[in-house]
Amino acid sequence: MNFMFRQILDQAAAVLVPPTCVLCGAPGKAGLDLCAACRDELPRNRHACPRCALPLPPAVAANAWCGACLQRPPPYTDAFVPYLYRDRIRALITGAKFSGRLNFLRLLGLCLADSAREAGITRPDLILPVPLHPHRMRTRGYNQALEIARVLGKELVIAVDGDTCVRLRAITPQEGLEKEARKRNVHGAFGVTAPLKAGHVALLDDVVTTGSTAAEVANTLLQAGARRVDLWAVARTP
Ligand SMILES: [Zn+2]
Ligand SMILES: [Zn+2]
């Protein structure tokens, strides 16, 4: 089933079927396929480095940078990553990415929008999703980061640009690679089709692991004319 058709089916279902929690089957909250109890149990990334969103031990002072950022700050200015990549968030993200559960993407976008409002984030001029390689795009049929960005942009009334930044070459999966190897793996993998007009860009991904991919895209965007790049994502690996 192609992406457009699935999207139409999802939208039709959203109108016809009352919201039902995708995690436990209980009635959902208004317009959200998630019940209040499951929402409260989503693993939050509450105590994290403000620069890279790395979860920090409770003993570390609030808003303190992590050791890695103190040594070598990343090219992005702020990180907004409200959830941890485990339990139900992991189930929602993997379902959205690998099982074609497109309604999960909408759900993640809405949760991210709520968290952004709660956190009082600094508003960017533009949300720019991390691009997928065209080959991956063809096999999956959609870019999960772009779909989450669309929901988020609509909710927060911020423009979304899914075209200007492109992936120039495929990246071997980053899983299992050490941080330095990840950096080498993504070096030169992104480019832009036109100079960026937006000064302040929020770069959006679904999951941040070491931040090497995000750093590479952020550098590309800064070179393309962005004044400031923030990193936004749904979840951070511990
Ligand atoms: Zn539930
Ligand atoms: Zn950090």
mmCIF file of C-alpha atoms and ligand atoms in Angstrom:
data_model
loop_
_atom_site.group_PDB
_atom_site.id
_atom_site.type_symbol
_atom_site.label_atom_id
_atom_site.label_comp_id
_atom_site.label_asym_id
_atom_site.label_seq_id
_atom_site.Cartn_x
_atom_site.Cartn_y
_atom_site.Cartn_z
ATOM 1 C CA MET A 1 0.000 0.000 0.000
ATOM 2 C CA ASN A 2 1.510 3.327 -0.896
ATOM 3 C CA PHE A 3 2.137 6.090 1.581
ATOM 4 C CA MET A 4 -0.550 8.507 0.318
ATOM 5 C CA PHE A 5 -3.207 5.809 0.444
ATOM 6 C CA ARG A 6 -2.249 4.751 3.953
ATOM 7 C CA GLN A 7 -2.341 8.373 5.040
ATOM 8 C CA ILE A 8 -5.858 8.775 3.633
ATOM 9 C CA LEU A 9 -6.972 5.585 5.417
ATOM 10 C CA ASP A 10 -5.466 6.844 8.689
ATOM 11 C CA GLN A 11 -7.228 10.173 8.315
ATOM 12 C CA ALA A 12 -10.547 8.460 7.563
ATOM 13 C CA ALA A 13 -10.110 6.215 10.601
ATOM 14 C CA ALA A 14 -9.365 9.259 12.761
ATOM 15 C CA VAL A 15 -12.739 10.738 11.793
ATOM 16 C CA LEU A 16 -14.790 7.544 11.994
ATOM 17 C CA VAL A 17 -13.270 5.761 14.977
ATOM 18 C CA PRO A 18 -13.156 7.440 18.396
ATOM 19 C CA PRO A 19 -9.592 7.853 19.720
ATOM 20 C CA THR A 20 -8.308 4.598 21.209
ATOM 21 C CA CYS A 21 -5.011 4.210 23.033
ATOM 22 C CA VAL A 22 -2.605 2.411 20.670
ATOM 23 C CA LEU A 23 -0.718 1.040 23.679
ATOM 24 C CA CYS A 24 -3.499 -0.417 25.854
ATOM 25 C CA GLY A 25 -6.794 -0.097 23.954
ATOM 26 C CA ALA A 26 -8.454 2.232 26.503
ATOM 27 C CA PRO A 27 -10.310 5.306 25.186
ATOM 28 C CA GLY A 28 -7.809 7.946 24.053
ATOM 29 C CA LYS A 29 -7.734 11.610 24.964
ATOM 30 C CA ALA A 30 -9.481 14.052 22.599
ATOM 31 C CA GLY A 31 -7.859 13.715 19.184
ATOM 32 C CA LEU A 32 -5.017 11.575 20.528
ATOM 33 C CA ASP A 33 -4.696 7.789 20.204
ATOM 34 C CA LEU A 34 -3.148 7.544 23.644
ATOM 35 C CA CYS A 35 -4.843 7.365 27.052
ATOM 36 C CA ALA A 36 -3.846 9.693 29.887
ATOM 37 C CA ALA A 37 -2.295 6.823 31.918
ATOM 38 C CA CYS A 38 -0.070 5.591 29.074
ATOM 39 C CA ARG A 39 0.910 9.159 28.255
ATOM 40 C CA ASP A 40 2.028 9.765 31.821
ATOM 41 C CA GLU A 41 4.092 6.573 31.692
ATOM 42 C CA LEU A 42 6.077 7.526 28.592
ATOM 43 C CA PRO A 43 9.738 7.641 29.704
ATOM 44 C CA ARG A 44 10.730 11.298 29.990
ATOM 45 C CA ASN A 45 14.215 12.701 29.548
ATOM 46 C CA ARG A 46 13.834 15.182 32.381
ATOM 47 C CA HIS A 47 17.372 15.593 33.643
ATOM 48 C CA ALA A 48 19.642 16.015 30.655
ATOM 49 C CA CYS A 49 22.516 18.053 29.226
ATOM 50 C CA PRO A 50 20.908 21.159 27.641
ATOM 51 C CA ARG A 51 23.455 21.071 24.823
ATOM 52 C CA CYS A 52 23.125 17.452 23.622
ATOM 53 C CA ALA A 53 20.204 16.000 25.665
ATOM 54 C CA LEU A 54 22.329 13.229 27.156
ATOM 55 C CA PRO A 55 20.498 11.911 30.248
ATOM 56 C CA LEU A 56 22.556 12.832 33.313
ATOM 57 C CA PRO A 57 22.780 11.241 36.791
ATOM 58 C CA PRO A 58 20.506 12.886 39.402
ATOM 59 C CA ALA A 59 23.566 14.210 41.307
ATOM 60 C CA VAL A 60 24.517 16.509 38.395
ATOM 61 C CA ALA A 61 23.142 20.055 38.793
ATOM 62 C CA ALA A 62 20.205 21.123 36.596
ATOM 63 C CA ASN A 63 21.260 22.712 33.301
ATOM 64 C CA ALA A 64 24.884 21.620 33.714
ATOM 65 C CA TRP A 65 26.591 20.496 30.514
ATOM 66 C CA CYS A 66 27.827 16.925 30.191
ATOM 67 C CA GLY A 67 31.567 16.179 30.094
ATOM 68 C CA ALA A 68 31.649 15.713 26.324
ATOM 69 C CA CYS A 69 29.952 19.079 25.664
ATOM 70 C CA LEU A 70 32.265 20.855 28.138
ATOM 71 C CA GLN A 71 35.254 19.450 26.275
ATOM 72 C CA ARG A 72 33.943 19.987 22.782
ATOM 73 C CA PRO A 73 30.521 21.616 22.346
ATOM 74 C CA PRO A 74 28.461 20.285 19.439
ATOM 75 C CA PRO A 75 27.571 22.587 16.514
ATOM 76 C CA TYR A 76 23.933 22.767 17.642
ATOM 77 C CA THR A 77 23.089 25.348 20.303
ATOM 78 C CA ASP A 78 20.279 23.712 22.290
ATOM 79 C CA ALA A 79 18.900 20.202 22.384
ATOM 80 C CA PHE A 80 15.217 19.522 22.945
ATOM 81 C CA VAL A 81 14.663 15.764 23.282
ATOM 82 C CA PRO A 82 11.855 15.159 25.777
ATOM 83 C CA TYR A 83 11.748 11.333 25.853
ATOM 84 C CA LEU A 84 14.090 8.422 26.464
ATOM 85 C CA TYR A 85 14.483 5.756 23.804
ATOM 86 C CA ARG A 86 13.140 2.805 25.774
ATOM 87 C CA ASP A 87 9.895 1.027 26.713
ATOM 88 C CA ARG A 88 6.811 2.523 25.105
ATOM 89 C CA ILE A 89 8.608 5.301 23.249
ATOM 90 C CA ARG A 90 10.866 2.695 21.659
ATOM 91 C CA ALA A 91 7.806 0.635 20.717
ATOM 92 C CA LEU A 92 6.135 3.675 19.118
ATOM 93 C CA ILE A 93 9.246 4.706 17.167
ATOM 94 C CA THR A 94 10.113 1.222 15.908
ATOM 95 C CA GLY A 95 6.459 0.622 15.003
ATOM 96 C CA ALA A 96 6.423 3.881 13.032
ATOM 97 C CA LYS A 97 9.722 3.195 11.298
ATOM 98 C CA PHE A 98 9.690 -0.499 10.557
ATOM 99 C CA SER A 99 6.055 -1.625 10.681
ATOM 100 C CA GLY A 100 4.434 1.207 8.724
ATOM 101 C CA ARG A 101 2.366 2.387 11.722
ATOM 102 C CA LEU A 102 1.871 5.910 10.394
ATOM 103 C CA ASN A 103 -0.616 6.820 13.120
ATOM 104 C CA PHE A 104 2.308 6.428 15.551
ATOM 105 C CA LEU A 105 4.135 9.227 13.726
ATOM 106 C CA ARG A 106 1.217 11.585 14.245
ATOM 107 C CA LEU A 107 1.073 10.566 17.889
ATOM 108 C CA LEU A 108 4.798 11.225 18.364
ATOM 109 C CA GLY A 109 4.454 14.605 16.631
ATOM 110 C CA LEU A 110 1.579 15.589 18.938
ATOM 111 C CA CYS A 111 3.475 14.443 22.065
ATOM 112 C CA LEU A 112 6.516 16.407 20.916
ATOM 113 C CA ALA A 113 4.380 19.510 20.310
ATOM 114 C CA ASP A 114 2.873 19.271 23.817
ATOM 115 C CA SER A 115 6.321 18.837 25.354
ATOM 116 C CA ALA A 116 7.627 21.827 23.379
ATOM 117 C CA ARG A 117 4.810 23.989 24.736
ATOM 118 C CA GLU A 118 5.459 22.765 28.285
ATOM 119 C CA ALA A 119 9.210 23.317 27.993
ATOM 120 C CA GLY A 120 8.762 26.818 26.535
ATOM 121 C CA ILE A 121 11.315 26.172 23.772
ATOM 122 C CA THR A 122 12.906 29.050 21.866
ATOM 123 C CA ARG A 123 10.944 29.157 18.624
ATOM 124 C CA PRO A 124 12.974 28.553 15.474
ATOM 125 C CA ASP A 125 12.124 30.079 12.065
ATOM 126 C CA LEU A 126 12.093 26.655 10.476
ATOM 127 C CA ILE A 127 11.914 22.945 11.302
ATOM 128 C CA LEU A 128 14.154 20.871 9.058
ATOM 129 C CA PRO A 129 13.971 17.058 9.305
ATOM 130 C CA VAL A 130 17.098 14.923 8.900
ATOM 131 C CA PRO A 131 16.818 13.643 5.314
ATOM 132 C CA LEU A 132 16.724 9.961 4.408
ATOM 133 C CA HIS A 133 18.770 8.546 1.573
ATOM 134 C CA PRO A 134 16.595 8.242 -1.590
ATOM 135 C CA HIS A 135 17.088 4.463 -1.570
ATOM 136 C CA ARG A 136 15.790 4.152 2.015
ATOM 137 C CA MET A 137 13.008 6.579 1.129
ATOM 138 C CA ARG A 138 11.936 4.295 -1.727
ATOM 139 C CA THR A 139 11.944 1.130 0.355
ATOM 140 C CA ARG A 140 10.220 2.669 3.403
ATOM 141 C CA GLY A 141 7.951 4.976 1.411
ATOM 142 C CA TYR A 142 8.277 7.870 3.840
ATOM 143 C CA ASN A 143 10.796 9.735 5.974
ATOM 144 C CA GLN A 144 9.677 9.333 9.585
ATOM 145 C CA ALA A 145 11.459 12.551 10.645
ATOM 146 C CA LEU A 146 9.641 14.541 7.934
ATOM 147 C CA GLU A 147 6.254 13.101 8.919
ATOM 148 C CA ILE A 148 6.835 13.952 12.597
ATOM 149 C CA ALA A 149 8.052 17.425 11.545
ATOM 150 C CA ARG A 150 4.858 18.024 9.556
ATOM 151 C CA VAL A 151 2.643 17.331 12.583
ATOM 152 C CA LEU A 152 4.875 19.383 14.849
ATOM 153 C CA GLY A 153 5.088 22.314 12.421
ATOM 154 C CA LYS A 154 1.318 22.398 12.049
ATOM 155 C CA GLU A 155 0.786 22.307 15.829
ATOM 156 C CA LEU A 156 3.384 24.960 16.661
ATOM 157 C CA VAL A 157 2.782 27.010 13.486
ATOM 158 C CA ILE A 158 6.404 26.799 12.356
ATOM 159 C CA ALA A 159 7.387 26.265 8.703
ATOM 160 C CA VAL A 160 8.818 22.853 7.741
ATOM 161 C CA ASP A 161 11.401 22.365 4.992
ATOM 162 C CA GLY A 162 11.790 18.774 3.817
ATOM 163 C CA ASP A 163 13.515 19.620 0.508
ATOM 164 C CA THR A 164 16.548 21.855 0.938
ATOM 165 C CA CYS A 165 18.749 19.470 2.894
ATOM 166 C CA VAL A 166 19.562 16.219 1.103
ATOM 167 C CA ARG A 167 21.503 13.082 1.772
ATOM 168 C CA LEU A 168 24.323 12.804 -0.749
ATOM 169 C CA ARG A 169 25.282 9.220 -0.070
ATOM 170 C CA ALA A 170 24.064 6.227 1.858
ATOM 171 C CA ILE A 171 25.365 5.758 5.381
ATOM 172 C CA THR A 172 26.127 2.287 6.656
ATOM 173 C CA PRO A 173 23.943 1.677 9.727
ATOM 174 C CA GLN A 174 25.449 3.433 12.741
ATOM 175 C CA GLU A 175 24.411 0.712 15.185
ATOM 176 C CA GLY A 176 27.388 -0.899 16.872
ATOM 177 C CA LEU A 177 29.877 1.770 15.742
ATOM 178 C CA GLU A 178 31.937 3.760 18.251
ATOM 179 C CA LYS A 179 31.550 7.523 18.336
ATOM 180 C CA GLU A 180 34.651 8.288 16.214
ATOM 181 C CA ALA A 181 33.655 5.678 13.621
ATOM 182 C CA ARG A 182 30.147 7.181 13.505
ATOM 183 C CA LYS A 183 31.612 10.615 12.802
ATOM 184 C CA ARG A 184 33.718 9.281 9.930
ATOM 185 C CA ASN A 185 30.743 7.312 8.639
ATOM 186 C CA VAL A 186 28.535 10.421 8.243
ATOM 187 C CA HIS A 187 31.252 12.880 7.140
ATOM 188 C CA GLY A 188 30.210 14.656 3.929
ATOM 189 C CA ALA A 189 26.940 12.713 3.761
ATOM 190 C CA PHE A 190 24.652 15.769 3.611
ATOM 191 C CA GLY A 191 24.293 18.808 1.392
ATOM 192 C CA VAL A 192 21.838 21.567 0.522
ATOM 193 C CA THR A 193 20.122 22.348 -2.771
ATOM 194 C CA ALA A 194 19.969 26.101 -2.011
ATOM 195 C CA PRO A 195 21.326 28.540 0.603
ATOM 196 C CA LEU A 196 19.228 28.624 3.777
ATOM 197 C CA LYS A 197 17.162 31.750 4.265
ATOM 198 C CA ALA A 198 16.019 30.896 7.808
ATOM 199 C CA GLY A 199 18.350 32.188 10.506
ATOM 200 C CA HIS A 200 17.313 29.840 13.291
ATOM 201 C CA VAL A 201 16.666 26.228 12.345
ATOM 202 C CA ALA A 202 15.454 23.315 14.478
ATOM 203 C CA LEU A 203 16.909 20.128 13.057
ATOM 204 C CA LEU A 204 14.486 17.275 13.715
ATOM 205 C CA ASP A 205 15.225 13.568 14.049
ATOM 206 C CA ASP A 206 13.315 10.693 15.610
ATOM 207 C CA VAL A 207 16.106 9.278 17.790
ATOM 208 C CA VAL A 208 19.449 10.757 18.830
ATOM 209 C CA THR A 209 22.168 8.304 19.779
ATOM 210 C CA THR A 210 25.657 9.846 19.848
ATOM 211 C CA GLY A 211 24.574 12.950 17.951
ATOM 212 C CA SER A 212 27.132 12.361 15.149
ATOM 213 C CA THR A 213 24.506 12.465 12.399
ATOM 214 C CA ALA A 214 22.883 15.553 13.915
ATOM 215 C CA ALA A 215 26.281 17.262 14.233
ATOM 216 C CA GLU A 216 27.088 16.567 10.598
ATOM 217 C CA VAL A 217 23.729 17.945 9.391
ATOM 218 C CA ALA A 218 24.018 20.934 11.751
ATOM 219 C CA ASN A 219 27.462 21.787 10.316
ATOM 220 C CA THR A 220 26.035 21.497 6.796
ATOM 221 C CA LEU A 221 23.191 23.890 7.705
ATOM 222 C CA LEU A 222 25.537 26.391 9.374
ATOM 223 C CA GLN A 223 27.752 26.373 6.285
ATOM 224 C CA ALA A 224 24.632 26.891 4.150
ATOM 225 C CA GLY A 225 23.792 30.137 5.957
ATOM 226 C CA ALA A 226 21.887 29.192 9.137
ATOM 227 C CA ARG A 227 22.856 31.395 12.086
ATOM 228 C CA ARG A 228 21.761 28.935 14.751
ATOM 229 C CA VAL A 229 20.787 25.269 14.677
ATOM 230 C CA ASP A 230 19.013 23.522 17.566
ATOM 231 C CA LEU A 231 18.605 19.779 17.787
ATOM 232 C CA TRP A 232 15.079 18.487 18.289
ATOM 233 C CA ALA A 233 14.187 14.817 18.529
ATOM 234 C CA VAL A 234 11.605 12.575 20.105
ATOM 235 C CA ALA A 235 13.985 10.379 22.052
ATOM 236 C CA ARG A 236 17.564 10.065 23.294
ATOM 237 C CA THR A 237 19.356 6.799 23.891
ATOM 238 C CA PRO A 238 20.819 6.608 27.414
HETATM 239 ZN ZN ZN B 1 -3.272 3.448 27.227
HETATM 240 ZN ZN ZN B 2 26.090 17.272 26.432
#
